[in-house]
Short mmCIF file of C-alpha atoms and ligand atoms in Angstrom, two decimals:
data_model
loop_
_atom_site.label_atom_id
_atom_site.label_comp_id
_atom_site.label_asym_id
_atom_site.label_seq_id
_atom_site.Cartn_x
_atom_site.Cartn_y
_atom_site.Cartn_z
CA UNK A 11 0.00 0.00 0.00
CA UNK A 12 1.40 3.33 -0.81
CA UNK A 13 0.28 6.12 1.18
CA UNK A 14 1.05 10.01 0.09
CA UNK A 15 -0.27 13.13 2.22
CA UNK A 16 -2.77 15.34 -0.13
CA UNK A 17 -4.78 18.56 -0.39
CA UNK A 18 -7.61 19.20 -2.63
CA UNK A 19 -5.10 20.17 -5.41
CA UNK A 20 -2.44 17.45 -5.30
CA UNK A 21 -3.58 16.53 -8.93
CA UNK A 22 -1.13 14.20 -9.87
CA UNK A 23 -2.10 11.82 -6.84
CA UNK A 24 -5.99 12.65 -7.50
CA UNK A 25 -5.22 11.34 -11.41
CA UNK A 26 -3.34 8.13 -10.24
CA UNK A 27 -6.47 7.47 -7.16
CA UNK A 28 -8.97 7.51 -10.31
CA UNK A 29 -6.85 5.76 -12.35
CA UNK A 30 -6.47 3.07 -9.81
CA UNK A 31 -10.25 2.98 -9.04
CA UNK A 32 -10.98 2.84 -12.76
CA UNK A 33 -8.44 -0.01 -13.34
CA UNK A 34 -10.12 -2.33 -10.31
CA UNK A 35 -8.15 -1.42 -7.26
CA UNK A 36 -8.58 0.10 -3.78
CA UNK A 37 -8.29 3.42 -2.99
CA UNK A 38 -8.55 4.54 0.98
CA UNK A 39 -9.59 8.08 0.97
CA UNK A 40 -11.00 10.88 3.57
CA UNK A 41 -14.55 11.73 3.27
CA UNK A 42 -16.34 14.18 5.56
CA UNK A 43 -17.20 11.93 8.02
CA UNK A 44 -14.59 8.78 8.38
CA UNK A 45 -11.81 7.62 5.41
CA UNK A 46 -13.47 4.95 3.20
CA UNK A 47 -11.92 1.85 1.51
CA UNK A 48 -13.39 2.80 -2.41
CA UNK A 49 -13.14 0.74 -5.64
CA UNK A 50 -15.56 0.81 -8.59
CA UNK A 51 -19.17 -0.19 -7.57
CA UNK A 52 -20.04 -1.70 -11.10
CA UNK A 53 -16.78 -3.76 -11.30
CA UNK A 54 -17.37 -7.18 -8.84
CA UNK A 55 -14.23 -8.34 -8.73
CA UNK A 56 -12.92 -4.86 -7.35
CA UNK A 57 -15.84 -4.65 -4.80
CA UNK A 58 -15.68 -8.18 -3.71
CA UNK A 59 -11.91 -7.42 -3.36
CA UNK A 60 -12.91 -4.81 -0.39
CA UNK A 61 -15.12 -7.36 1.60
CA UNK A 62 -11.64 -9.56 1.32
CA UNK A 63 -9.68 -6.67 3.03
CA UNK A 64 -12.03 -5.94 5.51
CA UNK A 65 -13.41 -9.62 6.84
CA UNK A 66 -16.70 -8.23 6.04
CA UNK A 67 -19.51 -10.23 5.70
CA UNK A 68 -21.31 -10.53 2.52
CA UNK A 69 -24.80 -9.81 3.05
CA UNK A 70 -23.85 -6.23 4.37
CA UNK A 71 -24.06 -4.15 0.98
CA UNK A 72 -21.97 -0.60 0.40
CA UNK A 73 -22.61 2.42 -0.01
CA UNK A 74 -22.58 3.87 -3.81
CA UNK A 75 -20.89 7.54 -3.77
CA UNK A 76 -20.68 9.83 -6.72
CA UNK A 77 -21.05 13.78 -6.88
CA UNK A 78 -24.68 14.25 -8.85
CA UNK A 79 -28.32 12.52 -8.22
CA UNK A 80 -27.60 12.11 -12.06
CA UNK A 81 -25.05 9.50 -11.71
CA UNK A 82 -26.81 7.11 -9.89
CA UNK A 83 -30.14 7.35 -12.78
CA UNK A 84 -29.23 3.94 -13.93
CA UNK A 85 -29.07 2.20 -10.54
CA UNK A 86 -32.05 3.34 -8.69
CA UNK A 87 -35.55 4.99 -8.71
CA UNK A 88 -35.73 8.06 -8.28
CA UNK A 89 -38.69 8.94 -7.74
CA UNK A 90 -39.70 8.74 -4.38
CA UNK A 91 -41.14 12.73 -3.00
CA UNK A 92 -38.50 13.14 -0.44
CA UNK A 93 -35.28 12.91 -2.33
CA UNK A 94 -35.70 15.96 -3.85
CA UNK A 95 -36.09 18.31 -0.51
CA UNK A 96 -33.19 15.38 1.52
CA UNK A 97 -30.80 16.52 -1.63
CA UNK A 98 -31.29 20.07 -1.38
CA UNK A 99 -30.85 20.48 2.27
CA UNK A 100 -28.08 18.12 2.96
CA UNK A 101 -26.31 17.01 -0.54
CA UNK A 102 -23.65 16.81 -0.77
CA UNK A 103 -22.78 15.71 2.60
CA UNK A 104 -22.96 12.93 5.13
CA UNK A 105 -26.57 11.46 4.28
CA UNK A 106 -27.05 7.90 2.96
CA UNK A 107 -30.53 7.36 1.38
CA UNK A 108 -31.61 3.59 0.80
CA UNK A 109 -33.79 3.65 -2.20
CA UNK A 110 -35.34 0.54 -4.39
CA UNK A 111 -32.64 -0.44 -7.23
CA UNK A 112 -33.36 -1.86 -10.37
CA UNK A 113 -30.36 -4.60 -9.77
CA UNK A 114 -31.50 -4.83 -6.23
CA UNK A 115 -34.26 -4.67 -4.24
CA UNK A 116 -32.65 -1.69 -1.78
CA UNK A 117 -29.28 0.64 -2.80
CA UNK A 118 -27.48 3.11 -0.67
CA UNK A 119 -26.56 6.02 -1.93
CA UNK A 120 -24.75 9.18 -0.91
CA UNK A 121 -22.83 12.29 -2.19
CA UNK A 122 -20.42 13.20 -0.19
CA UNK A 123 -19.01 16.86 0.36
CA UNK A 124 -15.29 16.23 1.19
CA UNK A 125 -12.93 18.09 -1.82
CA UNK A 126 -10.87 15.31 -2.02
CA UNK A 127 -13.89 12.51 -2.30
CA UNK A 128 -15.21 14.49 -4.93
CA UNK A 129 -12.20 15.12 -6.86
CA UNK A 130 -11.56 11.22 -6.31
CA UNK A 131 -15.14 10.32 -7.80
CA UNK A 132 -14.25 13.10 -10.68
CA UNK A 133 -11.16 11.65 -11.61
CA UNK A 134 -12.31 8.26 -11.77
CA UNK A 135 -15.36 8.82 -13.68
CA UNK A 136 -17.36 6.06 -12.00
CA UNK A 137 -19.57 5.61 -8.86
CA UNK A 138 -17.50 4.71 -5.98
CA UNK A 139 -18.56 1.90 -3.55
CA UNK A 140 -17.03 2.62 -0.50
CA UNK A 141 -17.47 1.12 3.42
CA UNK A 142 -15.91 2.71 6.42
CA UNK A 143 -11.66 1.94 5.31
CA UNK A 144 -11.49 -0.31 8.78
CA UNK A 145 -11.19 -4.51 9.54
CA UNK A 146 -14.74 -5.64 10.03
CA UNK A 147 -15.80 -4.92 13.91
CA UNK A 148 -13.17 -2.23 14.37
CA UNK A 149 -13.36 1.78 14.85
CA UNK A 150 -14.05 3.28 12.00
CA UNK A 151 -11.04 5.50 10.73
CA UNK A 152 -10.77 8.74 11.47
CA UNK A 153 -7.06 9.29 10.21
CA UNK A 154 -4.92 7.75 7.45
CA UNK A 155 -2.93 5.84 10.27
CA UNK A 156 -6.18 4.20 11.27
CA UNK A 157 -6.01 2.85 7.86
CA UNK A 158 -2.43 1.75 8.33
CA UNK A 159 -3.07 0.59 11.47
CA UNK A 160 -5.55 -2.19 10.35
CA UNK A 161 -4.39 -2.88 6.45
CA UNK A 162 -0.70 -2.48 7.15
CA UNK A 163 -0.13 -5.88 5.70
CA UNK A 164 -3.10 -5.99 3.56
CA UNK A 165 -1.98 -6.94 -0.07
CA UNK A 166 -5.55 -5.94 -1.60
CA UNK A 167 -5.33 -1.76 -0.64
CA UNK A 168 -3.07 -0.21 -3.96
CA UNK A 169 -3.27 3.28 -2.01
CA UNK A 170 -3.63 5.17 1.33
CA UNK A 171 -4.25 9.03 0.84
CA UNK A 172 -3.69 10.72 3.85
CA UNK A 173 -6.31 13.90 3.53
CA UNK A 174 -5.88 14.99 7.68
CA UNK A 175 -8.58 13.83 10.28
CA UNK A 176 -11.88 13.98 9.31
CA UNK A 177 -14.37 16.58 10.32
CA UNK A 178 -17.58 14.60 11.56
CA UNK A 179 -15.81 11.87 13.25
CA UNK A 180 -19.02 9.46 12.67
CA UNK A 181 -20.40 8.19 9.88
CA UNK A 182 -23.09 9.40 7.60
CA UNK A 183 -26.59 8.44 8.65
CA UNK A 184 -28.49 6.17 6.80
CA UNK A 185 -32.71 6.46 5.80
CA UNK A 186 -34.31 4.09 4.29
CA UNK A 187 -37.29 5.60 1.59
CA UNK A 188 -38.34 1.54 0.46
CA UNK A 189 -41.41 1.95 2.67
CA UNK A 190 -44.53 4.21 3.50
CA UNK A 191 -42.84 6.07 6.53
CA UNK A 192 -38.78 7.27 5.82
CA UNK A 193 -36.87 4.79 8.42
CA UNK A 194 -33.74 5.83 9.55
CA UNK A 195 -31.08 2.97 9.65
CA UNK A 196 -28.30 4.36 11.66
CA UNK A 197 -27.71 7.45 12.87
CA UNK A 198 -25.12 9.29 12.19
CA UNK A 199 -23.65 13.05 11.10
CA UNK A 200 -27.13 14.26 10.16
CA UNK A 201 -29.09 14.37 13.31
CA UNK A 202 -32.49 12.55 12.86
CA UNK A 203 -34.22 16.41 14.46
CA UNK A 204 -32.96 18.23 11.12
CA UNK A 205 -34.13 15.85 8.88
CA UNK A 206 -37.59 15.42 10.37
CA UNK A 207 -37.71 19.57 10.51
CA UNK A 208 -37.54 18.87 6.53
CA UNK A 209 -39.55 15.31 5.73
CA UNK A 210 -41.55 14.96 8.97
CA UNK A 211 -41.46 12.73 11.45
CA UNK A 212 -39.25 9.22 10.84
CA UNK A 213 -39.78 5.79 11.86
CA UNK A 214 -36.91 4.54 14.19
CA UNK A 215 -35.80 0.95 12.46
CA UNK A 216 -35.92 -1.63 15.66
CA UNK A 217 -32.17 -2.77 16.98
CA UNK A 218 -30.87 -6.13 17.17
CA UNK A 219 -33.66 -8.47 15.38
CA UNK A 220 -32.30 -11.26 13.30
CA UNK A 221 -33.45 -10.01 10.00
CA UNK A 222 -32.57 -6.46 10.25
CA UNK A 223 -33.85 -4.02 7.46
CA UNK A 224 -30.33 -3.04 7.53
CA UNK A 225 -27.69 -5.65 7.36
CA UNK A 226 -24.55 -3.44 9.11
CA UNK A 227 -27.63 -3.21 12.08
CA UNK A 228 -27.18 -7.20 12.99
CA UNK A 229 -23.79 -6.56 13.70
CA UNK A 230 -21.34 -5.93 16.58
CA UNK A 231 -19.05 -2.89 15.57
CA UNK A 232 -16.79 -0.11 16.51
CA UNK A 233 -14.83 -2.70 19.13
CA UNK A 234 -11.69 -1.31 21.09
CA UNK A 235 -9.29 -4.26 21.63
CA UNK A 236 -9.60 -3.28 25.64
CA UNK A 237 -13.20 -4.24 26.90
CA UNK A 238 -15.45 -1.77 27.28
CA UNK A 239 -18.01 -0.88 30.18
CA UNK A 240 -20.61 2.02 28.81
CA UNK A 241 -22.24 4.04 31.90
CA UNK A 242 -26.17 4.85 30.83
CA UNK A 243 -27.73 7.35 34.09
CA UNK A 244 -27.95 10.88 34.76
CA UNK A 245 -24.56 12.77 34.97
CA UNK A 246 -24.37 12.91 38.92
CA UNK A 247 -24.68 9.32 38.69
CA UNK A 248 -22.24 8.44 36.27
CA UNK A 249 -19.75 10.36 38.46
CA UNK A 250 -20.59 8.80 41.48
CA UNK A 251 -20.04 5.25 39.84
CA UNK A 252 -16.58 5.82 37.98
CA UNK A 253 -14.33 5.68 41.46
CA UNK A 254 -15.13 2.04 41.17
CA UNK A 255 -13.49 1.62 37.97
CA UNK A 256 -9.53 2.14 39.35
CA UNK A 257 -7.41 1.10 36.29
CA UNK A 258 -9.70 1.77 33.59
CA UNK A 259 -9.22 4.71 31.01
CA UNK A 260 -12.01 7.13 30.85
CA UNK A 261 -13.98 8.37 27.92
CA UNK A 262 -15.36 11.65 29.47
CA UNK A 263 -18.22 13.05 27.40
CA UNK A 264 -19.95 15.30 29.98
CA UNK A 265 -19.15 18.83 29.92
CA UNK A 266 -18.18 18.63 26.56
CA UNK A 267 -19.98 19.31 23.04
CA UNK A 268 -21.40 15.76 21.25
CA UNK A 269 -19.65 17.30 18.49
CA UNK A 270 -16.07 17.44 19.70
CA UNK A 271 -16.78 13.75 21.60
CA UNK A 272 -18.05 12.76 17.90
CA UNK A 273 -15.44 13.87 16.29
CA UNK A 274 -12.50 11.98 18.45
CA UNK A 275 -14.61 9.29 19.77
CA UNK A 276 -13.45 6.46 17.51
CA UNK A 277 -9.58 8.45 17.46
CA UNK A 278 -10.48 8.13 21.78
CA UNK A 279 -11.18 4.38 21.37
CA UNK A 280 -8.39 3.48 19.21
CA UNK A 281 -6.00 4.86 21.40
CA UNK A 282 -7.35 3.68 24.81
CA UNK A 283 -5.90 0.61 23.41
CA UNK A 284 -2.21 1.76 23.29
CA UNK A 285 -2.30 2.10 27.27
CA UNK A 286 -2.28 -1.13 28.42
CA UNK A 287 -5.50 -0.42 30.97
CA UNK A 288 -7.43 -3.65 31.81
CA UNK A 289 -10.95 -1.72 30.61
CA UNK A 290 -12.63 1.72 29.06
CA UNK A 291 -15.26 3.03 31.18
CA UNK A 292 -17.15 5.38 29.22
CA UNK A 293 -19.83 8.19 30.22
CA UNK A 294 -23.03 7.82 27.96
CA UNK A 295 -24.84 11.01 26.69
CA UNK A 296 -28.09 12.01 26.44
CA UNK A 297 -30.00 9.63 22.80
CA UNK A 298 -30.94 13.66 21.32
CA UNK A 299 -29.41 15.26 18.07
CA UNK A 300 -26.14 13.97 17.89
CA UNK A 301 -26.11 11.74 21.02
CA UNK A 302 -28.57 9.61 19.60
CA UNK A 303 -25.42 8.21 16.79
CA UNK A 304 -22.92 8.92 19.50
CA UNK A 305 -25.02 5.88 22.25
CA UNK A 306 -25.41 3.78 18.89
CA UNK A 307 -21.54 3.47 18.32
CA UNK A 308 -20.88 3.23 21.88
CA UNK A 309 -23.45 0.18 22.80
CA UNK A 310 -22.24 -1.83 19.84
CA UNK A 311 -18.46 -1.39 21.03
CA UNK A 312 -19.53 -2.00 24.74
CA UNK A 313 -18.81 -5.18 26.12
CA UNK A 314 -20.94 -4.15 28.98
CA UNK A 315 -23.53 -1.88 29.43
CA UNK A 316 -24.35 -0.48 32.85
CA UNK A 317 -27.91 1.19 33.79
CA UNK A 318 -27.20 3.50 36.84
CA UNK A 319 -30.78 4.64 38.98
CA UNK A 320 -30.67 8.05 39.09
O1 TXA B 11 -20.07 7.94 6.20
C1 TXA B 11 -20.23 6.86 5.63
O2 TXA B 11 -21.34 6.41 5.34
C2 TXA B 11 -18.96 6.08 5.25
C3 TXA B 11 -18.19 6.88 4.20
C4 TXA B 11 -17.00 6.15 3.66
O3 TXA B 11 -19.07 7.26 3.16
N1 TXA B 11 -19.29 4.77 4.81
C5 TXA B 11 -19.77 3.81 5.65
O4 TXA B 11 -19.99 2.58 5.06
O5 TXA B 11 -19.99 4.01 6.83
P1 TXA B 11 -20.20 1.23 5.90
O6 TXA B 11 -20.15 0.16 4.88
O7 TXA B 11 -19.22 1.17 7.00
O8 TXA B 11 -21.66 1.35 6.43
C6 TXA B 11 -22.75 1.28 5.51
C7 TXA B 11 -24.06 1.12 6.24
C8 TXA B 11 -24.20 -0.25 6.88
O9 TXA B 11 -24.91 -0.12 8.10
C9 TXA B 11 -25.03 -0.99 5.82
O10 TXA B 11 -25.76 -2.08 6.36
C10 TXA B 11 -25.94 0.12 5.32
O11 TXA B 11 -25.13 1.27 5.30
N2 TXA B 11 -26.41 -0.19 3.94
C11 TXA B 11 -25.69 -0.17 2.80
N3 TXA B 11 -26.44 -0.56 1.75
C12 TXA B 11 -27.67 -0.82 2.24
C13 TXA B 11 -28.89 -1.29 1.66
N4 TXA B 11 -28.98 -1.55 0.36
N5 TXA B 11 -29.96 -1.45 2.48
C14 TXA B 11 -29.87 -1.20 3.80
N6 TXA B 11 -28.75 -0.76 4.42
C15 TXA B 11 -27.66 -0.58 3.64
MG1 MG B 12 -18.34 0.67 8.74
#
């Protein structure tokens, strides 16, 4: 894997990332919410090639990313009401829309915002399927040396661009628009609040049934290495319960905006690892705006999951 350091204008990188896309490899790239592991979504051997690298499990699709509603004409329908007033108020950007596909019965799709993303999808002139650039069951990446960290040895990755952290920290959220009622999938950047204050009210998908609507939902994620105790209860509670943790490192969230602890969480998890505690206590936050993606990443890396009374 070669890695090189790039800004919005390092054209010469961009034009070699496309080409490499275009010619069936794997690109990891920043987006605006966590670096992605692309290759071209209409070639299979190049997208079965990223479920390789990342231990994934097959029956949890990708997300399709190009820069215009356009592009993605042949894959999908687009006719549902609410993609028109979702894609004005948040395209490009860290929504994923689910929508009925004419090669398959549901496709994700999303255009992201990040310069370097949509210079990537420019230069390679294709739609770019790309998951979260981790192993399977890891933190997402939040810096090119995430990447490294997990596909150091990987022989399937041709290049690593390192773009600088990324700004959201979390992923984008997904919405289904298959059914009657928009269903959001898994929250994420968007708060679920600003896109009801544009579509109305969603339907919350159910957790944690065997035949999820949503594949990635069946599945434990986001894991430090280090086990990890998650504190749910009001704040004076939380504090009064974390003396009994002695060795542990703490992830702090309270007096702090969600959008700074969203934006290092997975960085915060990753390197809890690196200091040899025997667990991660972590404070929970309030399931509102961006808490409610915050809890969701932080119960499916949780070994444990403590209810305080208040
Ligand atoms: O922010 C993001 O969305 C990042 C960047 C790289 O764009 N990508 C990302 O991809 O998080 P991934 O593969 O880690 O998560 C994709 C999520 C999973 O929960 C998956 O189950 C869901 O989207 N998904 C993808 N295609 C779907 C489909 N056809 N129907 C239902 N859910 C789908
Ligand atoms: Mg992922």
């Amino acid at each position: 894997m070669l890695r090189f350091e790039i800004t919005p204008s390092s054209h010469d990188i961009i034009a070699r990332a496309g080409e490499t896309i275009r010619n069936g490899g794997l690109v990891a790239f920043p987006t605006e919410t966590v670096y992605g592991l692309g290759a071209d979504a209409e070639n299979p051997t190049a997208v079965s090639k990223i479920y390789i690298a990342k231990g994934r499990p097959s029956d949890n699709p990708l997300i399709n990313h190009a820069n215009s509603l356009d592009s993605f004409a042949h894959l999908v329908d687009l006719s549902n009401e609410h993609i028109e007033k979702l894609a004005a108020k948040f395209w490009p950007g860290p929504l994923t829309l689910v929508l009925p596909g004419f090669s398959a019965k549901a496709i994700a799709i999303r255009i992201p915002s990040h310069p370097i993303t949509r210079a990537i999808i420019n230069a390679a002139n294709c739609i770019i399927a790309a998951p979260s650039a981790n192993i399977s069951g890891r933190p997402s990446p939040t810096t090119a040396s995430h990447v490294f960290d997990d596909f150091r040895d990987s022989p399937y990755i041709d290049l690593l661009l390192d773009g600088g952290s990324t700004e959201a920290g979390l992923e984008s959220t997904v919405v289904s628009l298959l059914g009657d009622v928009p269903t959001l999938l898994r929250p994420g950047a968007v708060t679920p609040e600003a896109i009801e204050a544009v579509i109305g009210k969603l339907g919350y998908a159910p957790e944690t049934t065997t035949t999820p609507i949503s594949p990635g939902m069946k599945y434990r994620h986001y894991m430090p290495r280090t086990p990890l105790i998650l504190l749910i209860g009001d704040a004076q509670a939380v504090s009064d319960k974390l003396p009994e943790y002695a060795n542990a490192a703490i992830l702090r969230t309270h007096n702090r905006s969600l959008s700074e602890v969203a934006k290092n969480l997975f960085n915060d998890l990753r390197h809890f690892d690196t200091l040899n505690k025997s667990v991660i206590v972590a404070e929970g936050v309030p399931e509102k705006g961006l808490g409610l993606a915050i809890m969701n990443r932080l119960k499916k890396a949780a070994t444990t999951t403590v209810y305080l009374q208040d």
